[in-house]
PDB file of C-alpha atoms in Angstrom:
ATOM      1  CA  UNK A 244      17.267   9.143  -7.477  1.00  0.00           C
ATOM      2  CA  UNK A 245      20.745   7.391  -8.214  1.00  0.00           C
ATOM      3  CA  UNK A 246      21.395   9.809 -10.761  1.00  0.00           C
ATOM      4  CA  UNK A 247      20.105  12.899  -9.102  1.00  0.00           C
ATOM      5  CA  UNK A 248      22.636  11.492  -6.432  1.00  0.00           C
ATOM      6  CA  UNK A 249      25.432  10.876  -8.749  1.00  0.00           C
ATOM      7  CA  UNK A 250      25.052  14.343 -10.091  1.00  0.00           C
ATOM      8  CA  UNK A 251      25.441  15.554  -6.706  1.00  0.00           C
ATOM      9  CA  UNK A 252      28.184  13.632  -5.457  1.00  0.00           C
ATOM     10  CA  UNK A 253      26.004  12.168  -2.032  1.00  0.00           C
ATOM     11  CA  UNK A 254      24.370   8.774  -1.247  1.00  0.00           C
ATOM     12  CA  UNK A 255      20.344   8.674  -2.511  1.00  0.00           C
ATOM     13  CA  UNK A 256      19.635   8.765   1.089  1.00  0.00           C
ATOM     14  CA  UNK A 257      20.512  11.900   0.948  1.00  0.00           C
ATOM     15  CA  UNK A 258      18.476  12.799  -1.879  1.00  0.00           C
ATOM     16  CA  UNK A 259      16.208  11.158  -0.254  1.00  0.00           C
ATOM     17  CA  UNK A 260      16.285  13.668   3.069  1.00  0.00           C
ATOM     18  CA  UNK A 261      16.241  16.335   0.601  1.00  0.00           C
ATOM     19  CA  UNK A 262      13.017  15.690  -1.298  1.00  0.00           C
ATOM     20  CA  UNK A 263      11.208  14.448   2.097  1.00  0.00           C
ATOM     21  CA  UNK A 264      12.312  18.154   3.421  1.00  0.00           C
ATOM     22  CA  UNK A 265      14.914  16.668   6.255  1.00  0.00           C
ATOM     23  CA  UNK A 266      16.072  19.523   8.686  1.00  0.00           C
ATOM     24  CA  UNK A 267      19.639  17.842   9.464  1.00  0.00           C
ATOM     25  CA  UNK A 268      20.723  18.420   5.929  1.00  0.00           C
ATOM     26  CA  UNK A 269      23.473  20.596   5.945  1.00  0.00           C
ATOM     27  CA  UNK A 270      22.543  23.989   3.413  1.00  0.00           C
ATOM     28  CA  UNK A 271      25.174  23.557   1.010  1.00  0.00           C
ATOM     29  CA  UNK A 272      24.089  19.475   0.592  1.00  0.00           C
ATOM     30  CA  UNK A 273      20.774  21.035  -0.009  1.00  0.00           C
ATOM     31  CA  UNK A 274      21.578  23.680  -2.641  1.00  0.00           C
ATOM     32  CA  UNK A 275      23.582  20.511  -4.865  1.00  0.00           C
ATOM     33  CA  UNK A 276      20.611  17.698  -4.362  1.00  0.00           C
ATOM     34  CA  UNK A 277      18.052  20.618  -5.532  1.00  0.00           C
ATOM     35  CA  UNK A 278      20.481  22.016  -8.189  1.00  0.00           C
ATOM     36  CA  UNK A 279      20.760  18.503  -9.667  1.00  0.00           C
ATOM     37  CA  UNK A 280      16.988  17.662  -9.136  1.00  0.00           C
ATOM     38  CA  UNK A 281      16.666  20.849 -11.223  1.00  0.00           C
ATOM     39  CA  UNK A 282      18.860  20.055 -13.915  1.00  0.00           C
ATOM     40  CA  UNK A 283      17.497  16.512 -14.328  1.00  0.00           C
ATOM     41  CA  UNK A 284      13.899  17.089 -14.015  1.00  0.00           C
ATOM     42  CA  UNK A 285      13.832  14.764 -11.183  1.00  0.00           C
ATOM     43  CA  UNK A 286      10.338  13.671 -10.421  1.00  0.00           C
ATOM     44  CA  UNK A 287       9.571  10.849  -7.815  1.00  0.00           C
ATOM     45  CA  UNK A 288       8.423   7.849  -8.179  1.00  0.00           C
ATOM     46  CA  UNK A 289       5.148   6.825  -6.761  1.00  0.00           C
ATOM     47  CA  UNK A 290       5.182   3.568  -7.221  1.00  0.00           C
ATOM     48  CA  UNK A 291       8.304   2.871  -5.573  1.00  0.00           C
ATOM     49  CA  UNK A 292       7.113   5.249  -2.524  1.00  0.00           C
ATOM     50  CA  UNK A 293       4.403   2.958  -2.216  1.00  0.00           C
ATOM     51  CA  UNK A 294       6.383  -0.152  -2.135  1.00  0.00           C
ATOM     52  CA  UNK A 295       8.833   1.535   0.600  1.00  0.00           C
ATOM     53  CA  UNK A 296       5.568   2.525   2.503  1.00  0.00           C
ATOM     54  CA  UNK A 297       3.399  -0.387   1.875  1.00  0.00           C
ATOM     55  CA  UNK A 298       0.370   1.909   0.924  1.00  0.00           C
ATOM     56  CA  UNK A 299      -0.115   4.660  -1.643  1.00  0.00           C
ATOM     57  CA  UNK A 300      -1.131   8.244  -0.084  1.00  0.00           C
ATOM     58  CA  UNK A 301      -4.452   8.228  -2.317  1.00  0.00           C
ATOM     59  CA  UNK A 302      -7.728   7.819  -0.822  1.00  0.00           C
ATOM     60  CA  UNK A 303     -10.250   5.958  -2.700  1.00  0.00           C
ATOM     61  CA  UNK A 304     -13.565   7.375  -3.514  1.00  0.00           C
ATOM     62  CA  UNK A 305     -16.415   4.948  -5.228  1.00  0.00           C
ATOM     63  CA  UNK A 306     -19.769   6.588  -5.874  1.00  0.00           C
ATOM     64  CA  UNK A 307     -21.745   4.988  -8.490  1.00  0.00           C
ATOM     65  CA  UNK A 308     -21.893   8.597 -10.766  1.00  0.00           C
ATOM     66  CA  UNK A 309     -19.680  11.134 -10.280  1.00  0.00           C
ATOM     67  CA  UNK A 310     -21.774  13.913 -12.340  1.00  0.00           C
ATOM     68  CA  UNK A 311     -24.325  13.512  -9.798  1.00  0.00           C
ATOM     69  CA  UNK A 312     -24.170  16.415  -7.160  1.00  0.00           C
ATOM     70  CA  UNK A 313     -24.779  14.999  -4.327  1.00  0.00           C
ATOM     71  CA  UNK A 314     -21.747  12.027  -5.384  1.00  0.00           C
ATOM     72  CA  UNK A 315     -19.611  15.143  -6.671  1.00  0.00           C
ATOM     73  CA  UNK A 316     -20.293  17.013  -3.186  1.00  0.00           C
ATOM     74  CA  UNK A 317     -19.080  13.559  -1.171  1.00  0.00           C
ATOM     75  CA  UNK A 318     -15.938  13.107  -3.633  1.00  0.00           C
ATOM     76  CA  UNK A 319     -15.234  16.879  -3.240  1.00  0.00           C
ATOM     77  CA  UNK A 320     -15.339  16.672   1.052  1.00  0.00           C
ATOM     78  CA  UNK A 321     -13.058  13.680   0.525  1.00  0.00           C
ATOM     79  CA  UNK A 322     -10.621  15.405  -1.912  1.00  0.00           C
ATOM     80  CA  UNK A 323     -10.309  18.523   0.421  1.00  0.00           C
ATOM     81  CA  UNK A 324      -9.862  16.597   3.341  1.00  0.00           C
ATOM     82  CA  UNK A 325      -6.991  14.606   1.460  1.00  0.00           C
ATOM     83  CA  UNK A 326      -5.407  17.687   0.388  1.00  0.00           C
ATOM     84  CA  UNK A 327      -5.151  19.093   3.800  1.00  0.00           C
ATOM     85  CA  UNK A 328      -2.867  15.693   4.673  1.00  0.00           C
ATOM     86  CA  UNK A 329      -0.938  15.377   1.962  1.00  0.00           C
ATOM     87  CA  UNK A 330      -2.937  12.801   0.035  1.00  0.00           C
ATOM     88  CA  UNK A 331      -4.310  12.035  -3.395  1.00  0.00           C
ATOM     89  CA  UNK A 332      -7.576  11.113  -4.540  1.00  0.00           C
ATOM     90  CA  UNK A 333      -8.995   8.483  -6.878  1.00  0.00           C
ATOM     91  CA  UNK A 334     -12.858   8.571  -7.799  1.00  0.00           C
ATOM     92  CA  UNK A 335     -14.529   5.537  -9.758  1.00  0.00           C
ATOM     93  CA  UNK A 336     -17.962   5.609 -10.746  1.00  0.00           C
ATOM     94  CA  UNK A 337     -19.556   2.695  -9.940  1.00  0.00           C
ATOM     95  CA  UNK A 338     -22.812   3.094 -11.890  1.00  0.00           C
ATOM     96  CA  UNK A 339     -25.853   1.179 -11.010  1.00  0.00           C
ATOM     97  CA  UNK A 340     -25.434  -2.156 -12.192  1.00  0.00           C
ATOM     98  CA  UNK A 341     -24.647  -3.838  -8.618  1.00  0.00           C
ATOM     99  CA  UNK A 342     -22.509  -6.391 -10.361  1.00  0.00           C
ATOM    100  CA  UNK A 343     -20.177  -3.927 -11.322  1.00  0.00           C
ATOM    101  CA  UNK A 344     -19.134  -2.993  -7.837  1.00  0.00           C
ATOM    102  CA  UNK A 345     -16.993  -5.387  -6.881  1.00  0.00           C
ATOM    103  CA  UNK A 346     -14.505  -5.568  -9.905  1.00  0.00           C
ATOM    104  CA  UNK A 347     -14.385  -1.638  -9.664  1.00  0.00           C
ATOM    105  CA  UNK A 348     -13.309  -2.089  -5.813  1.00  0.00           C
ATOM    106  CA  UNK A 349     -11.375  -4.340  -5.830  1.00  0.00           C
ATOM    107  CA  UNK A 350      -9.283  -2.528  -8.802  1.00  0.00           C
ATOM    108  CA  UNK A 351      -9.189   0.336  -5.997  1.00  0.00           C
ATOM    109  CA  UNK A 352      -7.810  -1.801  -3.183  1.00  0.00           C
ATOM    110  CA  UNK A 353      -5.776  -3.733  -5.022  1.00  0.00           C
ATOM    111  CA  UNK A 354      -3.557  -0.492  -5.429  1.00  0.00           C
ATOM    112  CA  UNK A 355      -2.682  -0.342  -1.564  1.00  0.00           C
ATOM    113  CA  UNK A 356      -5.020   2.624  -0.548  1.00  0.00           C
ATOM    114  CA  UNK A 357      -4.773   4.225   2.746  1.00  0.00           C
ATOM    115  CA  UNK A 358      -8.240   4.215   2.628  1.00  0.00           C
ATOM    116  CA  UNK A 359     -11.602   3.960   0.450  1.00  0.00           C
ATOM    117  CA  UNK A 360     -14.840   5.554   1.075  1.00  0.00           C
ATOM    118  CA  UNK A 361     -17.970   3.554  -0.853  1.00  0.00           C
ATOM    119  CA  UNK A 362     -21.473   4.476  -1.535  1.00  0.00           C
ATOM    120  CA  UNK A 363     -22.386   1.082  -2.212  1.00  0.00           C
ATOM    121  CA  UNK A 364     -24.766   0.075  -5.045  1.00  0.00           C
ATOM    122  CA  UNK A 365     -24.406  -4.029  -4.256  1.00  0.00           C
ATOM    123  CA  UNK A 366     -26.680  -5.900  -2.540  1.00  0.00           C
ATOM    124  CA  UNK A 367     -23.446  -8.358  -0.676  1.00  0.00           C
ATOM    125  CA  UNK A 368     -20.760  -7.426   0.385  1.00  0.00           C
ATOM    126  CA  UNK A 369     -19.000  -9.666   2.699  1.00  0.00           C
ATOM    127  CA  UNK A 370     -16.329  -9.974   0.378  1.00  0.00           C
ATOM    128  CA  UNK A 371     -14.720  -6.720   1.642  1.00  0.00           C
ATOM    129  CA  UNK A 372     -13.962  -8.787   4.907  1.00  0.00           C
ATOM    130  CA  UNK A 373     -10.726  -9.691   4.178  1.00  0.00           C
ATOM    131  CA  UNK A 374      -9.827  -5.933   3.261  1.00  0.00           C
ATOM    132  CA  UNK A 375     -10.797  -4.961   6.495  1.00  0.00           C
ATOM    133  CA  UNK A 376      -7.102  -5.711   8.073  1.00  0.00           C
ATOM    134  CA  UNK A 377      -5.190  -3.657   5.228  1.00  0.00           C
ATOM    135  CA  UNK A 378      -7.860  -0.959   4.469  1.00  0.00           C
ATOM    136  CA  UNK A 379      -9.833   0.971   6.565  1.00  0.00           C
ATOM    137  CA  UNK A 380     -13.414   1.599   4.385  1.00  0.00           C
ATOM    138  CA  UNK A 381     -16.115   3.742   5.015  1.00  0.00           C
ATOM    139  CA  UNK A 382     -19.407   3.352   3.543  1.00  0.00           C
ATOM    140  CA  UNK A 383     -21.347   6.666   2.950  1.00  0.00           C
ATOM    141  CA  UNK A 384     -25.182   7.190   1.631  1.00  0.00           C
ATOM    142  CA  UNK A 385     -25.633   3.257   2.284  1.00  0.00           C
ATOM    143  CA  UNK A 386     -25.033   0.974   4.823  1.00  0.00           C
ATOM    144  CA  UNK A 387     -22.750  -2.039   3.617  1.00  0.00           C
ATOM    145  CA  UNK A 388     -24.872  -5.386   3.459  1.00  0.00           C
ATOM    146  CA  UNK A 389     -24.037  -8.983   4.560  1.00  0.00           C
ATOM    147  CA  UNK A 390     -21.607  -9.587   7.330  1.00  0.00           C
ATOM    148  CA  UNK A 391     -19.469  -6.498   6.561  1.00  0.00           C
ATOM    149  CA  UNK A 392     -22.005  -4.670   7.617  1.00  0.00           C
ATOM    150  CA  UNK A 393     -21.048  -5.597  11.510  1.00  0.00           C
ATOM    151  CA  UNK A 394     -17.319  -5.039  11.049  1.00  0.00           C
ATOM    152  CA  UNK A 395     -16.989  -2.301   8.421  1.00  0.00           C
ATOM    153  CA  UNK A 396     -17.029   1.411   9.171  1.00  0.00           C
ATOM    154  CA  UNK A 397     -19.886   3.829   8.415  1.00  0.00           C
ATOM    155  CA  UNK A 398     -19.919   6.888   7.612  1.00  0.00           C
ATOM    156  CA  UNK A 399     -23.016   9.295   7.334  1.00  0.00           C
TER     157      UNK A 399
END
């Protein structure tokens, strides 16, 4: 961005306003920040985004097998529901082996998601308690089990 503002001869704020599609930018600041994004093949950064934010714009999707249709049909809604507001999606199979659940979720929120969606294959899990501040989940298919299951969403 410092570059892409360089080139252009205005602050990266301004760049900044230009990429995020600001309406105050005067035309002719416009034409130089995209004229320079052009030339340098400027391409944001989304981990940086998400540190400014504090969450990423994916949503997380967790089925345990993607190939299945019923799985692909959730992970599809999901992904065209995202699209519509701007968001990503990330889909994890979780497979069947309950003890592989939790390692594959918590790789998933550990990446600041605006949001999972599970169909759980564990048999606990409490453990998503303290996600429940920073993350809303929804569990799909299955309901969640152990306390979770009173404080987490559901989703049918």
């Amino acid at each position: 961005m410092r570059d892409v503002a360089l080139r252009a001869g205005v602050s990266t704020k301004t760049v900044s306003r230009v990429f995020n599609e600001d309406p105050h930018v005067l035309p002719d600041t416009r034409a130089l920040v995209e004229a320079a994004m052009r030339d340098l093949n400027y391409v944001p950064n989304a981990l940086a985004t998400t540190f400014r934010a504090g969450r990423a714009s994916v949503i997380g999707v967790a089925v345990p097998d993607v190939v299945d249709p019923f799985f692909a049909a959730i992970a599809r809604a999901v992904e065209d529901l995202a699209r519509d507001r701007g968001l990503s999606t990330l889909v994890t199979s979780l497979g069947d082996d309950p003890a592989d659940e939790r390692p594959a979720l918590e790789s998933l929120l550990g990446r600041q998601l605006t949001g999972l969606v599970i169909a759980p294959v564990g048999t606990d899990h409490s453990w998503l308690e303290r996600w429940r501040g920073h993350t809303p989940i929804v569990f799909v298919d299955r309901a969640p089990f152990g306390r979770a299951h009173r404080h987490l969403h559901r989703g049918r």
